[in-house]
């Protein structure tokens, strides 16, 4: 959480050095405290079946919600950071919201099927050796993943107070996401509607809001100067389907040769990173989380790069 923070909400023009516990020392130095709390609630379901004719599948679904005001030391802190950690009545608990690792919906479906084709099978049971070598002994397998996006914090483009943070308000009746599309910069955009967010007006010298500063802001009082919820929206989800087909050749009682064909991301569907996130050696797009800029919501990279495109591989495996 750092240290030597301001202990009250201050007008945006105030000198913060006059309102910290130790005016002679720097603000925000390195300091870690065990002060946060988190809780997880979820519904976990599982359906598994093995049929006698070679079909097996496993299906799982998890619905969950993780709330937290704790910063994660391993992953850079809480989603939006603490806005007023030393102000009485606020502190870390004021920023209790969805954890940055929260994923509400997760669905997995995997399985395999030994195709009933070839010698002594339902289809082509009387196949010749050549026909059986081509058609028999095939098995298909699949793994699919569908899950929702993780929380994102949209900050205020300009500060509303001095020494404390600010997160954007959600504007009622305004859709945050208009679907993936190309924006005015011809870049891929995820949010698409900056009108869905706004910020509080700046606090003036007398503690009242400076209405209209910045333009179009929302007048606020008290806690309203810190803005809305820390996790006001979510990023893109994950959708992936992997597929494989195996063919067994029984050479004799001791040796079996297996031909394997594997298709990763067979639908060639990209999984995008959230706006404001670079990753995989890619620099994040500047101001892509600032709703007053033309590149608000722009996506700069894919989540699993460089392994996002469809990959196909073939191999032979000898069992003995």
Coordinates of C-alpha atoms in Angstrom, one line a residue:
X1 CA 0.0 0.0 0.0
X2 CA 3.0 2.3 0.3
X3 CA 3.2 4.8 3.2
X4 CA 2.8 8.4 4.2
X5 CA -0.4 8.9 2.3
X6 CA -2.7 11.9 2.8
X7 CA -5.2 11.4 5.6
X8 CA -8.2 13.4 4.2
X9 CA -9.8 14.2 0.9
X10 CA -8.2 17.3 -0.5
X11 CA -9.0 19.8 -3.3
X12 CA -7.3 18.9 -6.5
X13 CA -5.1 22.0 -6.2
X14 CA -3.9 21.3 -2.6
X15 CA -0.3 20.6 -1.6
X16 CA -0.4 17.1 -0.3
X17 CA 2.9 17.5 1.6
X18 CA 0.9 19.5 4.2
X19 CA -1.6 16.7 4.9
X20 CA 0.5 13.6 5.5
X21 CA 1.6 12.1 8.8
X22 CA 5.3 12.8 8.2
X23 CA 5.7 16.0 6.1
X24 CA 9.5 15.7 6.1
X25 CA 9.5 12.3 4.4
X26 CA 8.6 11.2 0.9
X27 CA 5.2 9.7 0.1
X28 CA 4.4 6.3 -1.3
X29 CA 7.5 4.4 -0.3
X30 CA 7.7 0.7 -0.4
X31 CA 5.6 -1.0 2.3
X32 CA 3.6 -4.2 2.4
X33 CA 1.0 -5.0 5.1
X34 CA -1.2 -8.0 5.6
X35 CA -4.4 -6.0 5.7
X36 CA -6.6 -7.3 2.9
X37 CA -9.5 -9.7 2.9
X38 CA -10.8 -12.0 0.2
X39 CA -13.6 -14.4 -0.1
X40 CA -14.7 -16.9 -2.8
X41 CA -18.1 -18.4 -3.4
X42 CA -18.8 -20.8 -6.2
X43 CA -20.9 -23.6 -7.7
X44 CA -18.9 -26.4 -9.1
X45 CA -20.6 -29.1 -11.3
X46 CA -19.2 -32.1 -13.0
X47 CA -20.7 -34.6 -15.4
X48 CA -18.7 -37.6 -16.5
X49 CA -19.8 -40.6 -18.5
X50 CA -18.2 -43.7 -20.1
X51 CA -20.3 -45.6 -22.6
X52 CA -19.7 -49.2 -23.6
X53 CA -19.4 -48.4 -27.3
X54 CA -16.2 -46.3 -27.0
X55 CA -17.6 -42.9 -26.1
X56 CA -16.4 -41.0 -23.0
X57 CA -16.8 -37.4 -22.0
X58 CA -16.2 -35.0 -19.1
X59 CA -18.1 -31.8 -18.7
X60 CA -17.5 -29.3 -16.0
X61 CA -19.1 -25.9 -15.2
X62 CA -18.1 -23.4 -12.5
X63 CA -20.0 -20.3 -11.5
X64 CA -18.1 -18.2 -9.0
X65 CA -17.5 -14.8 -7.5
X66 CA -14.3 -13.6 -5.8
X67 CA -14.4 -10.4 -3.8
X68 CA -11.2 -8.8 -2.5
X69 CA -9.6 -5.7 -1.2
X70 CA -6.2 -7.4 -1.0
X71 CA -3.3 -6.6 -3.3
X72 CA -1.5 -9.6 -4.7
X73 CA 2.3 -9.3 -4.1
X74 CA 3.1 -11.7 -6.9
X75 CA 0.9 -10.1 -9.5
X76 CA 1.3 -6.4 -9.0
X77 CA -1.5 -5.5 -6.6
X78 CA -5.2 -5.2 -6.7
X79 CA -7.1 -4.4 -9.9
X80 CA -7.3 -0.7 -9.5
X81 CA -5.0 0.0 -6.5
X82 CA -6.1 1.6 -3.3
X83 CA -7.6 5.1 -3.8
X84 CA -7.6 6.4 -0.2
X85 CA -5.6 3.9 1.9
X86 CA -4.9 6.3 4.8
X87 CA -8.1 8.4 4.8
X88 CA -10.3 7.5 7.9
X89 CA -13.6 5.8 6.8
X90 CA -12.1 4.6 3.5
X91 CA -8.9 2.6 3.6
X92 CA -8.4 -0.6 1.6
X93 CA -11.9 -1.8 2.4
X94 CA -13.3 1.0 0.3
X95 CA -11.8 -0.7 -2.8
X96 CA -13.4 -4.1 -2.1
X97 CA -14.6 -5.3 -5.5
X98 CA -14.2 -8.2 -7.8
X99 CA -10.7 -9.6 -7.7
X100 CA -8.6 -9.3 -10.8
X101 CA -8.5 -13.1 -11.1
X102 CA -12.3 -13.4 -10.8
X103 CA -13.9 -15.4 -13.7
X104 CA -17.6 -15.8 -13.2
X105 CA -18.3 -18.6 -15.8
X106 CA -16.0 -21.4 -16.7
X107 CA -17.1 -24.3 -19.0
X108 CA -14.9 -27.2 -20.1
X109 CA -16.0 -30.1 -22.3
X110 CA -13.6 -32.9 -23.2
X111 CA -14.0 -36.4 -24.5
X112 CA -13.1 -39.2 -26.9
X113 CA -14.8 -41.6 -29.2
X114 CA -13.5 -44.8 -30.7
X115 CA -15.2 -44.8 -34.1
X116 CA -17.2 -48.0 -34.7
X117 CA -15.6 -48.6 -38.1
X118 CA -13.5 -51.5 -39.3
X119 CA -13.1 -55.2 -38.5
X120 CA -15.6 -56.6 -36.0
X121 CA -17.2 -53.1 -35.6
X122 CA -20.7 -51.8 -36.4
X123 CA -19.7 -50.4 -39.8
X124 CA -17.5 -52.2 -42.3
X125 CA -17.4 -55.2 -40.0
X126 CA -16.3 -57.5 -42.9
X127 CA -13.7 -55.1 -44.2
X128 CA -10.7 -56.5 -45.9
X129 CA -7.2 -56.0 -44.4
X130 CA -6.6 -53.1 -46.7
X131 CA -9.9 -51.5 -46.0
X132 CA -9.5 -52.0 -42.3
X133 CA -6.0 -50.5 -42.4
X134 CA -7.5 -47.4 -43.9
X135 CA -10.8 -47.1 -42.1
X136 CA -10.6 -49.0 -38.9
X137 CA -9.0 -48.2 -35.5
X138 CA -9.6 -44.4 -35.6
X139 CA -10.3 -42.5 -32.3
X140 CA -11.1 -38.8 -32.0
X141 CA -10.6 -36.6 -29.0
X142 CA -11.5 -33.0 -28.2
X143 CA -11.0 -30.4 -25.5
X144 CA -13.1 -27.2 -25.4
X145 CA -12.9 -24.2 -23.1
X146 CA -15.3 -21.4 -22.7
X147 CA -14.9 -18.8 -20.0
X148 CA -15.8 -15.2 -19.3
X149 CA -13.5 -12.2 -19.1
X150 CA -11.7 -10.9 -16.0
X151 CA -12.4 -7.6 -14.3
X152 CA -10.9 -4.3 -15.6
X153 CA -10.6 -1.0 -13.8
X154 CA -11.4 2.2 -15.8
X155 CA -9.7 5.1 -14.1
X156 CA -10.5 8.7 -14.2
X157 CA -8.7 10.6 -17.0
X158 CA -8.0 13.5 -14.6
X159 CA -7.8 13.5 -10.8
X160 CA -10.7 14.8 -8.8
X161 CA -8.7 15.2 -5.6
X162 CA -5.1 15.6 -4.5
X163 CA -3.2 12.6 -3.2
X164 CA -6.1 10.1 -3.6
X165 CA -7.2 8.0 -6.6
X166 CA -10.3 8.0 -8.8
X167 CA -12.1 5.3 -10.7
X168 CA -14.7 6.0 -13.4
X169 CA -18.5 5.9 -12.9
X170 CA -20.7 3.6 -14.9
X171 CA -23.3 5.6 -16.8
X172 CA -26.8 4.0 -16.5
X173 CA -28.5 2.8 -19.7
X174 CA -25.3 3.0 -21.7
X175 CA -23.9 -0.3 -23.1
X176 CA -20.2 -0.7 -22.3
X177 CA -19.5 -3.1 -25.1
X178 CA -20.7 -2.8 -28.7
X179 CA -18.9 -5.9 -29.9
X180 CA -15.5 -6.2 -31.5
X181 CA -15.2 -3.7 -34.3
X182 CA -12.8 -1.3 -36.1
X183 CA -12.8 2.2 -34.6
X184 CA -12.0 5.5 -36.2
X185 CA -8.3 4.6 -35.9
X186 CA -9.0 1.4 -37.9
X187 CA -7.9 -0.6 -34.8
X188 CA -9.7 -3.5 -33.2
X189 CA -11.8 -2.1 -30.4
X190 CA -13.5 -3.9 -27.5
X191 CA -15.5 -1.3 -25.6
X192 CA -16.6 1.0 -28.3
X193 CA -18.8 3.3 -26.2
X194 CA -17.0 5.9 -24.1
X195 CA -20.3 7.4 -23.2
X196 CA -20.7 4.4 -20.8
X197 CA -18.2 6.0 -18.4
X198 CA -17.7 9.3 -16.7
X199 CA -15.8 10.8 -13.8
X200 CA -16.5 13.0 -10.8
X201 CA -15.9 16.8 -11.1
X202 CA -12.8 18.0 -9.4
X203 CA -13.0 19.1 -5.7
X204 CA -12.6 22.8 -5.4
X205 CA -10.8 24.8 -2.6
X206 CA -13.9 25.0 -0.5
X207 CA -14.6 21.2 -0.7
X208 CA -17.4 21.6 -3.2
X209 CA -17.2 20.3 -6.7
X210 CA -15.9 22.5 -9.5
X211 CA -18.8 21.9 -11.8
X212 CA -17.8 21.4 -15.4
X213 CA -14.2 20.6 -14.6
X214 CA -13.4 18.5 -16.6
X215 CA -16.1 19.0 -19.2
X216 CA -19.2 16.9 -18.8
X217 CA -18.1 15.6 -15.3
X218 CA -20.6 14.4 -12.6
X219 CA -20.8 16.7 -9.5
X220 CA -20.0 14.7 -6.4
X221 CA -19.5 15.1 -2.6
X222 CA -17.7 13.0 0.0
X223 CA -16.8 9.5 -1.3
X224 CA -18.2 10.5 -4.7
X225 CA -14.9 12.3 -5.4
X226 CA -13.2 8.9 -5.5
X227 CA -15.5 7.7 -8.3
X228 CA -17.3 4.4 -8.8
X229 CA -16.5 0.7 -8.3
X230 CA -12.9 -0.4 -8.9
X231 CA -13.9 -3.1 -11.3
X232 CA -16.5 -1.5 -13.6
X233 CA -16.2 -3.8 -16.6
X234 CA -14.7 -7.0 -17.8
X235 CA -12.3 -7.9 -20.6
X236 CA -12.6 -10.5 -23.4
X237 CA -13.3 -14.1 -22.5
X238 CA -11.7 -17.3 -23.7
X239 CA -13.0 -19.7 -26.4
X240 CA -10.8 -22.5 -27.6
X241 CA -11.4 -25.9 -29.2
X242 CA -8.6 -28.5 -29.7
X243 CA -9.1 -31.7 -31.7
X244 CA -7.1 -34.8 -32.4
X245 CA -7.6 -38.0 -34.4
X246 CA -5.5 -41.2 -33.7
X247 CA -5.2 -44.3 -35.8
X248 CA -3.9 -47.6 -34.4
X249 CA -2.1 -50.2 -36.5
X250 CA -1.7 -53.5 -34.7
X251 CA 1.5 -54.9 -36.3
X252 CA 1.6 -58.1 -34.1
X253 CA 0.9 -59.0 -30.5
X254 CA 4.0 -57.0 -29.3
X255 CA 4.1 -54.0 -31.5
X256 CA 1.5 -51.3 -32.3
X257 CA 2.0 -48.2 -34.4
X258 CA -0.1 -45.2 -33.8
X259 CA -0.6 -42.3 -36.2
X260 CA -1.5 -39.0 -34.4
X261 CA -3.0 -35.9 -36.0
X262 CA -3.5 -33.0 -33.6
X263 CA -5.2 -29.7 -34.2
X264 CA -4.7 -26.9 -31.6
X265 CA -7.2 -24.1 -31.9
X266 CA -8.8 -25.9 -34.8
X267 CA -11.3 -23.1 -35.4
X268 CA -8.5 -20.6 -35.6
X269 CA -10.3 -18.3 -33.2
X270 CA -8.2 -15.6 -31.5
X271 CA -8.3 -14.9 -27.8
X272 CA -7.7 -11.2 -27.2
X273 CA -6.0 -9.5 -24.3
X274 CA -7.9 -6.8 -22.5
X275 CA -7.4 -3.2 -23.6
X276 CA -4.6 -1.6 -21.7
X277 CA -2.6 -4.9 -21.5
X278 CA 0.4 -5.7 -23.6
X279 CA 1.9 -8.9 -22.6
X280 CA 3.9 -11.5 -24.7
X281 CA 6.5 -8.9 -25.5
X282 CA 3.9 -6.5 -26.9
X283 CA 3.7 -2.9 -25.5
X284 CA 0.2 -1.9 -24.3
X285 CA -1.6 0.7 -26.4
X286 CA -1.3 4.1 -24.7
X287 CA -4.5 5.6 -23.3
X288 CA -6.6 2.5 -24.4
X289 CA -8.3 2.7 -20.9
X290 CA -8.9 6.5 -21.1
X291 CA -12.5 7.0 -22.2
X292 CA -11.8 10.5 -23.4
X293 CA -9.3 9.4 -26.2
X294 CA -10.1 8.1 -29.7
X295 CA -8.2 4.9 -29.0
X296 CA -10.3 4.0 -25.9
X297 CA -10.9 0.2 -25.8
X298 CA -8.4 -0.7 -28.4
X299 CA -6.8 -4.1 -28.2
X300 CA -3.1 -4.5 -28.8
X301 CA -2.3 -8.2 -28.5
X302 CA -3.7 -11.7 -28.2
X303 CA -3.7 -13.6 -24.9
X304 CA -1.7 -16.7 -26.0
X305 CA 0.6 -15.1 -28.5
X306 CA 2.5 -16.5 -30.3
X307 CA 0.5 -19.7 -30.1
X308 CA -2.9 -18.3 -31.0
X309 CA -3.2 -19.3 -34.7
X310 CA -4.3 -22.8 -35.6
X311 CA -1.5 -25.4 -35.3
X312 CA -1.5 -28.8 -36.9
X313 CA 1.0 -31.5 -36.2
X314 CA 1.4 -35.2 -37.2
X315 CA 3.4 -37.9 -35.6
X316 CA 4.0 -41.6 -35.4
X317 CA 4.2 -43.5 -32.0
X318 CA 5.4 -47.0 -31.6
X319 CA 4.1 -49.1 -28.7
X320 CA 5.9 -52.3 -27.6

